[in-house]
Amino acid sequence: MAVKVNAIVAQSGGPTAVINSSACGVIVEAMKSGKIDRVFGATNGILGVLKEDLFDISAEKAERIEALKRTPSAAIGSCRYKLKSLEESRADFERIVDVFKAHEIHYFFYAGGNDSMDTADKVNKLAADSGYELVCIGVPKTIDNDLACTDHCPGYGSVAKYVATCAMEAGRDTEALYTHDTCTILEVMGRNAGWIAAATGLAAREPKDAPHLVYMPEAAFSFDKLVADVKQVHKELGGVFIVVGEGLKDEKGNYVTADSGAFSKDSFGHVQLGGVADMLKVVIEKEVGIKARWNKLGTNQRNAMHFASLTDVNEAYMCGQAAVRAAMAGVNGKMVTLVREDGPKYKCTTGLAELSDVANGEKKVPKEYINEAGNGITEACREYIRPLIRGEAPVTIGEDGLPVYMRFERKTLEKKLTEYI
Amino acid sequence: MAVKVNAIVAQSGGPTAVINSSACGVIVEAMKSGKIDRVFGATNGILGVLKEDLFDISAEKAERIEALKRTPSAAIGSCRYKLKSLEESRADFERIVDVFKAHEIHYFFYAGGNDSMDTADKVNKLAADSGYELVCIGVPKTIDNDLACTDHCPGYGSVAKYVATCAMEAGRDTEALYTHDTCTILEVMGRNAGWIAAATGLAAREPKDAPHLVYMPEAAFSFDKLVADVKQVHKELGGVFIVVGEGLKDEKGNYVTADSGAFSKDSFGHVQLGGVADMLKVVIEKEVGIKARWNKLGTNQRNAMHFASLTDVNEAYMCGQAAVRAAMAGVNGKMVTLVREDGPKYKCTTGLAELSDVANGEKKVPKEYINEAGNGITEACREYIRPLIRGEAPVTIGEDGLPVYMRFERKTLEKKLTEYI
């Protein structure tokens, strides 16, 4: 490899509160490596590479780079462009390597989930096949916490802290107003894995505390069971606070829809619903006879930098840093992992896993983290999540009382290739 | 009046982040007034009075009283029990005075909105008619900011700060992922007044910033206009972030429903929707042809103590304190108001208004605060809201990384009357 070459950093998939911290770790470490000339950003992830829409991050002011640690979402830009197999998307993969060649990019740092690790793996293999020197290192990122090979994922600690706080706060609302708004449902993200819903369980320090019921995709859901659970809590506490992951599944593993179980007993089958929380509301009001309402945090939960986990921010940065250090040490084709050290006190270091192992894996909430009734978490689950949400990440607040988040200046690179998409 | 008598404090309607701060102000000031023996809390507002379900707040530990300032929702308990006219609800009003008599309560501090001020006013009049010495003072409370006679309402500053931050953060998500999730809609509370939606406008410090479109109940809404607005922003910025108050109205002042305008052009009329945001999503996807998603903060917005306005917390406390001071000075039948002093620097003091004036009034977002296009706020509006969201209220964070909120011990008073409801 030439003495000094360029590196590229890209962000993929759903934003998080800390994916920018990882980018910061990559950029700062790359700039001081002595082996990297310039660090480029790919505007909107792999789409930016395909479009040759790149900008010079190393030309950005140092304050801007530093402010990444206090800025949510994906400041470089993200996308959901999905590359398929090498055979089906060969032109795309070749284009990526062409763009890298054109800009003398020999290091590719890609922050994302398992699809992104799959992409990085394939780009890496194609480059190797074509004799182009390329080092591809993945940086883990997902609020869903479902990546294989890593103890947990940067992004999860912050969403966990925020949704648990939201459950606590909206739970106090239900507690105060239970004579009128008797049941509240909080819908959180997690289509296949219940990690985010599980985290809200930490808000319940004592029996009276919300949430009283937590439903995750990993525990078979039925409307009959829901109705029995709600009746029970209502009898005991007067008010009921429920957290539901957006992707509930029935005993056969099918997504719960308006046609499932008790719900289809009447004309509801024709109704297009706002989501799973709305479904639960309708069933609870009809079958339990209490008023129910719901909140859906949506994309707010994954960008809640204003109350993010300091542990998460620091670990995200550490992952970015570790990616560059691994690359400098000659590692290739790996994703940085978070490793929880043994011992009574939480300590987290980084490790490495094959990109392909991450690409093909998925980590769901294990059985031992879900209570027997399938409507809450166990102490083992609390112990796993608790250290990840500790500490409050610093936020810069402007004179106007609102957070100050950064944007890049974006010195766009001149295009050297013909248009592709 | 006897040398030392008892006081009661009650909370009504939807909780806020700071209604407990007002209660704290009442309790602390009452205890040091020298004229009040014990301060009682009415469990669940006026319902607690009717049920004679009272507890001795003055017997609570000082740390608990102090922690009210850092605890959202209504710690004493709230309700939505609505008393009608003196004629229709005479038995209820008489019962209230009977309960006051039974427990030697001669001061009634009631935190709530205009319905609560109406209740306090009527209780006051009935007591006077029946020769029972009672002092009724109202403490303003509503996130909706729609109370008459006061510059603004405790509770509003905190919801404003939080929803503006949420718009900013979810806006960054849309900005990063606009190639896939092109439009995001944030639904906020405010059925009749657009103050909460208006506050999100403060997040837009520059044109690129979310929100790009803000729809309030005070500006006539039409789906045709929405479609044109969204197309325009989409063309200019690539991504579109919309904030919508839950109670949009058309030109005739009717609530916008699934049967309104463009929406009824096809079969959507049969669809039961999750709310106004869901309606907008369907129209935007169909008529503009871009993917849209939505977040609904629900009760989380009014209890977001974890990022509440310090100005709001302090003013809420000041209102509670002022209520007791007014009562001690011989005032009766008034609500404490917030008065914005003239001058370049924001300064807020308290005043007093007739309970009946507050009961019969309503303050909507004025025309000069809404832009000409009816899809955003003006600089005058920003100037009005800005001082209210300044400062971050302190939060106690536990070792587990989550906020610590208080609960009363609740030494319940022995009942002296027969059961009523």
Coordinates of C-alpha atoms in Angstrom, one line a residue, chain B:
Chain B
M1 CA -61.6 32.0 61.6
A2 CA -60.0 29.8 64.3
V3 CA -56.4 30.6 65.0
K4 CA -55.1 27.6 63.3
V5 CA -57.2 25.8 60.7
N6 CA -56.4 23.2 58.0
A7 CA -55.8 23.7 54.3
I8 CA -56.3 21.3 51.4
V9 CA -54.4 21.1 48.1
A10 CA -55.8 19.2 45.1
Q11 CA -54.7 18.6 41.5
S12 CA -57.0 18.3 38.6
G13 CA -57.0 17.2 34.9
G14 CA -54.0 16.1 32.8
P15 CA -50.7 15.9 34.7
T16 CA -47.8 18.1 33.8
A17 CA -44.1 18.1 34.5
V18 CA -44.5 20.9 37.1
I19 CA -47.9 20.6 38.8
N20 CA -46.0 19.0 41.7
S21 CA -43.8 22.0 41.9
S22 CA -46.9 24.1 42.4
A23 CA -48.0 21.8 45.1
C24 CA -44.6 22.1 46.7
G25 CA -44.9 25.8 46.7
V26 CA -48.4 25.6 48.3
I27 CA -47.3 23.1 51.0
V28 CA -44.0 24.8 52.0
E29 CA -45.6 28.3 52.1
A30 CA -48.7 27.0 54.0
M31 CA -46.5 25.3 56.6
K32 CA -44.6 28.4 57.4
S33 CA -47.6 30.8 57.3
G34 CA -48.3 30.3 61.0
K35 CA -52.0 30.3 60.3
I36 CA -52.3 26.8 59.0
D37 CA -52.2 23.7 61.2
R38 CA -52.2 20.9 58.7
V39 CA -52.2 20.6 54.9
F40 CA -54.2 17.8 53.5
G41 CA -54.0 16.3 50.0
A42 CA -57.1 15.2 48.2
T43 CA -56.4 11.8 46.6
N44 CA -57.4 12.2 42.9
G45 CA -58.5 15.8 43.0
I46 CA -62.1 16.7 43.6
L47 CA -63.0 12.9 43.5
G48 CA -60.9 12.6 46.7
V49 CA -62.8 15.4 48.3
L50 CA -66.1 13.8 47.4
K51 CA -65.0 10.4 48.7
E52 CA -63.4 12.0 51.8
D53 CA -60.2 10.3 50.6
L54 CA -57.7 12.6 52.1
F55 CA -54.2 12.3 53.5
D56 CA -52.0 14.4 55.7
I57 CA -49.3 16.0 53.5
S58 CA -47.9 18.0 56.4
A59 CA -47.0 14.6 58.0
E60 CA -44.8 13.7 55.1
K61 CA -41.0 13.8 55.4
A62 CA -39.5 17.1 54.3
E63 CA -37.4 15.3 51.6
R64 CA -40.5 14.0 50.0
I65 CA -42.1 17.5 49.8
E66 CA -38.8 18.9 48.4
A67 CA -38.7 16.0 45.8
L68 CA -42.0 17.2 44.4
K69 CA -40.0 19.8 42.4
R70 CA -38.2 17.0 40.6
T71 CA -41.2 14.7 40.1
P72 CA -43.6 14.8 37.1
S73 CA -47.3 14.0 36.9
A74 CA -49.7 14.6 39.8
A75 CA -48.3 13.0 43.0
I76 CA -51.3 13.8 45.0
G77 CA -53.5 12.2 42.4
S78 CA -55.7 13.8 39.7
C79 CA -59.0 13.1 38.1
R80 CA -61.3 14.2 35.2
Y81 CA -64.5 14.2 37.3
K82 CA -66.5 17.1 36.0
L83 CA -68.9 19.1 38.1
K84 CA -71.7 20.8 36.2
S85 CA -73.7 23.9 37.2
L86 CA -74.5 24.6 40.8
E87 CA -78.1 23.5 40.0
E88 CA -77.2 20.2 38.3
S89 CA -74.4 19.2 40.6
R90 CA -75.7 20.8 43.8
A91 CA -75.3 17.6 45.9
D92 CA -71.6 17.4 44.9
F93 CA -70.9 21.0 45.8
E94 CA -72.7 20.6 49.2
R95 CA -70.7 17.4 49.8
I96 CA -67.4 19.2 49.2
V97 CA -68.3 21.9 51.8
D98 CA -69.4 19.1 54.2
V99 CA -66.1 17.4 53.9
F100 CA -64.2 20.6 54.4
K101 CA -66.3 21.3 57.5
A102 CA -65.7 17.8 58.9
H103 CA -61.9 18.3 58.6
E104 CA -61.8 21.9 59.6
I105 CA -60.5 22.9 56.1
H106 CA -60.8 26.6 55.5
Y107 CA -58.3 27.0 52.7
F108 CA -58.8 25.3 49.4
F109 CA -55.9 25.4 46.9
Y110 CA -56.8 24.0 43.6
A111 CA -54.4 23.5 40.7
G112 CA -56.0 23.0 37.4
G113 CA -57.4 24.4 34.2
N114 CA -60.6 26.4 33.5
D115 CA -62.9 23.6 34.5
S116 CA -61.2 23.4 37.9
M117 CA -61.4 27.2 38.3
D118 CA -65.1 26.9 37.6
T119 CA -65.4 24.2 40.3
A120 CA -63.4 26.3 42.8
D121 CA -65.5 29.3 42.1
K122 CA -68.7 27.4 42.7
V123 CA -67.5 25.7 45.9
N124 CA -66.5 29.2 47.1
K125 CA -69.9 30.7 46.3
L126 CA -71.8 27.8 48.0
A127 CA -69.6 28.0 51.1
A128 CA -70.3 31.8 51.3
D129 CA -74.0 31.3 50.9
S130 CA -74.1 28.7 53.6
G131 CA -72.0 30.8 56.0
Y132 CA -68.9 28.6 56.0
E133 CA -65.7 30.5 56.1
L134 CA -63.6 29.3 53.1
V135 CA -60.8 30.8 51.1
C136 CA -60.5 29.3 47.6
I137 CA -57.4 30.1 45.5
G138 CA -56.7 28.7 42.1
V139 CA -53.2 27.7 40.9
P140 CA -52.9 27.7 37.1
K141 CA -51.9 24.4 35.4
T142 CA -52.1 23.2 31.8
I143 CA -49.7 22.1 29.2
D144 CA -52.2 23.6 26.6
N145 CA -51.3 27.1 27.7
D146 CA -54.9 28.2 26.9
L147 CA -56.0 29.7 30.2
A148 CA -57.3 33.3 30.0
C149 CA -56.0 36.1 32.2
T150 CA -52.4 34.8 32.5
D151 CA -49.4 35.4 30.2
H152 CA -48.7 31.7 30.1
C153 CA -49.4 28.6 32.2
P154 CA -47.1 26.5 34.4
G155 CA -46.6 23.2 32.5
Y156 CA -46.4 24.8 29.1
G157 CA -42.7 25.7 29.2
S158 CA -41.7 22.2 29.9
V159 CA -43.8 20.5 27.3
A160 CA -42.6 23.2 24.9
K161 CA -39.0 22.5 25.6
Y162 CA -39.5 18.8 25.2
V163 CA -41.5 18.8 22.0
A164 CA -39.2 21.3 20.4
T165 CA -36.3 19.0 21.3
C166 CA -38.2 16.0 19.9
A167 CA -38.9 17.8 16.7
M168 CA -35.2 18.6 16.4
E169 CA -34.1 15.0 17.1
A170 CA -36.6 13.2 15.0
G171 CA -35.9 15.9 12.4
R172 CA -32.3 14.8 12.2
D173 CA -33.5 11.3 11.7
T174 CA -35.5 12.3 8.6
E175 CA -32.5 14.4 7.4
A176 CA -30.2 11.4 7.6
L177 CA -32.7 8.9 6.0
Y178 CA -34.7 11.1 3.6
T179 CA -33.8 8.8 0.7
H180 CA -36.0 6.2 2.3
D181 CA -38.2 7.7 5.1
T182 CA -38.8 10.9 3.2
C183 CA -41.5 12.4 5.5
T184 CA -42.0 12.3 9.2
I185 CA -45.0 13.6 11.1
L186 CA -44.8 14.4 14.8
E187 CA -48.3 14.5 16.4
V188 CA -48.5 16.6 19.6
M189 CA -51.2 17.4 22.0
G190 CA -53.6 20.4 21.8
R191 CA -57.1 19.6 20.8
N192 CA -58.3 23.3 20.6
A193 CA -55.2 25.4 20.9
G194 CA -52.0 25.0 18.9
W195 CA -49.5 26.3 21.6
I196 CA -47.7 22.9 21.9
A197 CA -47.4 22.5 18.1
A198 CA -46.2 26.1 17.9
A199 CA -43.4 25.5 20.3
T200 CA -41.8 23.0 18.0
G201 CA -41.2 25.9 15.6
L202 CA -38.4 27.0 17.9
A203 CA -36.4 23.9 16.8
A204 CA -36.0 25.4 13.4
R205 CA -33.1 27.8 13.8
E206 CA -32.3 27.7 10.1
P207 CA -34.3 26.7 7.0
K208 CA -32.9 23.1 6.8
D209 CA -34.0 22.5 10.4
A210 CA -37.1 20.6 11.3
P211 CA -40.0 21.3 11.6
H212 CA -40.6 22.5 8.0
L213 CA -44.4 22.6 8.4
V214 CA -46.4 23.2 11.6
Y215 CA -50.2 22.8 11.6
M216 CA -52.2 24.2 14.4
P217 CA -56.0 24.1 15.1
E218 CA -56.1 27.9 14.8
A219 CA -55.2 27.9 11.1
A220 CA -57.8 26.4 8.7
F221 CA -56.4 23.1 7.5
S222 CA -57.1 21.5 4.1
F223 CA -55.6 18.3 2.6
D224 CA -55.1 20.1 -0.7
K225 CA -53.0 22.7 1.0
L226 CA -51.1 20.0 2.9
V227 CA -50.2 18.3 -0.3
A228 CA -49.0 21.5 -2.0
D229 CA -47.0 22.4 1.1
V230 CA -45.3 18.9 1.3
K231 CA -44.5 18.9 -2.4
Q232 CA -42.9 22.3 -2.1
V233 CA -40.7 21.3 0.9
H234 CA -39.8 18.0 -0.7
K235 CA -38.6 19.8 -3.8
E236 CA -36.5 22.2 -1.8
L237 CA -35.0 20.0 0.9
G238 CA -35.5 16.4 -0.1
G239 CA -37.0 15.5 3.2
V240 CA -40.1 16.8 5.0
F241 CA -40.7 17.1 8.7
I242 CA -44.2 18.0 9.9
V243 CA -45.6 18.8 13.3
V244 CA -49.4 18.5 13.8
G245 CA -51.6 19.4 16.7
E246 CA -54.0 16.6 17.4
G247 CA -57.1 18.8 16.8
L248 CA -56.9 20.1 13.3
K249 CA -59.9 22.1 12.0
D250 CA -61.1 22.9 8.5
E251 CA -62.2 26.4 7.2
K252 CA -65.6 25.9 8.8
G253 CA -64.1 25.1 12.2
N254 CA -65.0 21.4 12.1
Y255 CA -62.4 18.8 13.2
V256 CA -60.6 17.3 10.3
T257 CA -61.6 13.6 10.0
A258 CA -61.2 10.8 7.6
D259 CA -64.2 12.2 5.7
S260 CA -62.6 15.6 5.0
G261 CA -61.5 16.9 1.6
A262 CA -58.9 15.0 -0.4
F263 CA -59.1 12.2 2.1
S264 CA -62.6 11.2 1.2
K265 CA -61.9 10.9 -2.5
D266 CA -61.6 7.2 -2.2
S267 CA -62.3 4.4 0.1
F268 CA -60.4 5.8 3.1
G269 CA -63.7 7.0 4.5
H270 CA -64.2 3.5 6.0
V271 CA -60.9 3.4 7.7
Q272 CA -60.6 4.0 11.4
L273 CA -57.4 5.8 12.0
G274 CA -54.8 6.0 14.8
G275 CA -55.1 9.8 14.8
V276 CA -54.5 12.9 12.7
A277 CA -50.9 11.9 12.0
D278 CA -52.0 8.6 10.5
M279 CA -54.5 10.5 8.3
L280 CA -51.7 12.8 7.0
K281 CA -49.4 9.9 6.4
V282 CA -52.0 8.2 4.2
V283 CA -52.8 11.3 2.2
I284 CA -49.1 12.2 1.7
E285 CA -48.1 8.7 0.6
K286 CA -51.0 8.7 -1.9
E287 CA -51.0 12.2 -3.2
V288 CA -47.3 13.2 -3.0
G289 CA -46.0 9.7 -3.5
I290 CA -43.3 9.7 -0.8
K291 CA -43.0 7.4 2.2
A292 CA -44.2 8.9 5.4
R293 CA -44.1 7.8 9.0
W294 CA -45.2 9.3 12.3
N295 CA -44.5 9.6 16.0
K296 CA -47.1 10.3 18.7
L297 CA -45.6 11.4 21.9
G298 CA -48.9 11.1 23.8
T299 CA -48.7 11.4 27.6
N300 CA -44.9 11.3 27.5
Q301 CA -44.8 14.9 26.4
R302 CA -46.6 16.2 29.5
N303 CA -44.5 14.3 32.0
A304 CA -41.0 14.7 30.5
M305 CA -39.4 15.8 33.7
H306 CA -36.1 14.4 32.5
F307 CA -35.8 17.5 30.2
A308 CA -38.1 20.0 31.8
S309 CA -37.7 23.8 31.7
L310 CA -36.2 25.2 34.9
T311 CA -38.0 28.5 34.3
D312 CA -41.3 26.5 34.2
V313 CA -40.4 24.6 37.4
N314 CA -39.5 27.8 39.2
E315 CA -42.6 29.7 38.0
A316 CA -44.9 26.7 39.0
Y317 CA -43.4 26.8 42.5
M318 CA -43.9 30.6 42.6
C319 CA -47.6 30.2 41.7
G320 CA -48.1 27.8 44.5
Q321 CA -46.3 30.1 46.9
A322 CA -48.3 33.1 45.7
A323 CA -51.6 31.3 46.1
V324 CA -50.9 30.9 49.9
R325 CA -49.6 34.4 50.3
A326 CA -52.7 35.8 48.6
A327 CA -54.9 33.7 50.9
M328 CA -53.0 34.9 54.0
A329 CA -53.4 38.5 52.8
G330 CA -57.2 38.0 52.7
V331 CA -57.7 37.4 49.0
N332 CA -60.4 34.9 48.0
G333 CA -62.0 33.6 44.8
K334 CA -59.0 34.3 42.6
M335 CA -56.5 32.4 40.5
V336 CA -52.8 33.2 40.6
T337 CA -51.6 34.5 37.2
L338 CA -48.2 34.8 35.6
V339 CA -47.4 38.4 34.5
R340 CA -44.7 39.1 32.0
E341 CA -43.0 42.4 32.9
D342 CA -42.2 44.9 30.2
G343 CA -38.6 45.3 29.2
P344 CA -36.0 43.7 27.0
K345 CA -35.1 41.1 29.6
Y346 CA -37.7 38.4 30.5
K347 CA -39.1 38.9 34.0
C348 CA -42.1 37.2 35.4
T349 CA -44.1 38.0 38.5
T350 CA -47.5 36.9 39.7
G351 CA -50.9 38.5 39.7
L352 CA -54.5 37.6 40.4
A353 CA -57.6 37.1 38.3
E354 CA -61.2 36.3 39.1
L355 CA -61.8 32.5 39.1
S356 CA -65.0 33.1 37.0
D357 CA -63.0 35.1 34.4
V358 CA -60.6 32.2 34.0
A359 CA -63.4 29.7 34.0
N360 CA -65.1 31.3 31.1
G361 CA -62.1 32.3 29.0
E362 CA -59.8 30.5 26.6
K363 CA -56.6 31.8 25.0
K364 CA -55.8 30.5 21.5
V365 CA -52.7 31.1 19.5
P366 CA -53.3 34.6 18.1
K367 CA -53.2 35.4 14.3
E368 CA -50.0 37.3 14.6
Y369 CA -48.2 34.2 15.9
I370 CA -49.1 32.2 12.8
N371 CA -47.4 32.8 9.4
E372 CA -49.5 33.8 6.4
A373 CA -49.4 30.4 4.8
G374 CA -50.9 28.9 8.0
N375 CA -48.1 26.3 8.3
G376 CA -45.6 27.8 10.7
I377 CA -45.0 30.4 13.4
T378 CA -43.8 34.0 13.3
E379 CA -40.9 35.7 15.0
A380 CA -43.4 37.2 17.5
C381 CA -44.4 33.7 18.5
R382 CA -40.8 32.7 19.0
E383 CA -40.2 35.7 21.2
Y384 CA -43.2 34.8 23.3
I385 CA -42.2 31.2 23.8
R386 CA -38.4 31.4 24.0
P387 CA -38.0 32.6 27.6
L388 CA -40.4 29.9 28.9
I389 CA -38.1 27.0 27.9
R390 CA -34.8 28.3 29.3
G391 CA -32.8 26.3 31.8
E392 CA -32.9 22.6 32.6
A393 CA -34.7 21.5 35.7
P394 CA -32.5 19.3 38.0
V395 CA -33.3 15.6 38.0
T396 CA -32.2 13.1 40.6
I397 CA -30.7 10.1 38.8
G398 CA -30.4 6.8 40.7
E399 CA -27.5 4.4 40.6
D400 CA -29.3 2.5 38.0
G401 CA -29.1 5.4 35.5
L402 CA -32.8 6.3 35.7
P403 CA -34.6 9.2 37.3
V404 CA -35.8 8.9 40.9
Y405 CA -39.3 10.2 41.3
M406 CA -41.1 10.5 44.7
R407 CA -44.3 9.1 46.0
F408 CA -46.1 10.2 49.2
E409 CA -46.3 7.9 52.2
R410 CA -50.0 8.8 52.4
K411 CA -51.2 8.8 56.0
T412 CA -54.9 8.6 55.2
L413 CA -57.3 10.6 57.3
E414 CA -60.0 8.8 59.2
K415 CA -63.3 9.3 57.5
K416 CA -65.9 11.3 59.5
L417 CA -68.8 11.2 57.1
T418 CA -71.0 8.5 55.5
E419 CA -70.0 7.2 52.1
Y420 CA -71.0 9.4 49.2
I421 CA -69.7 7.9 46.0

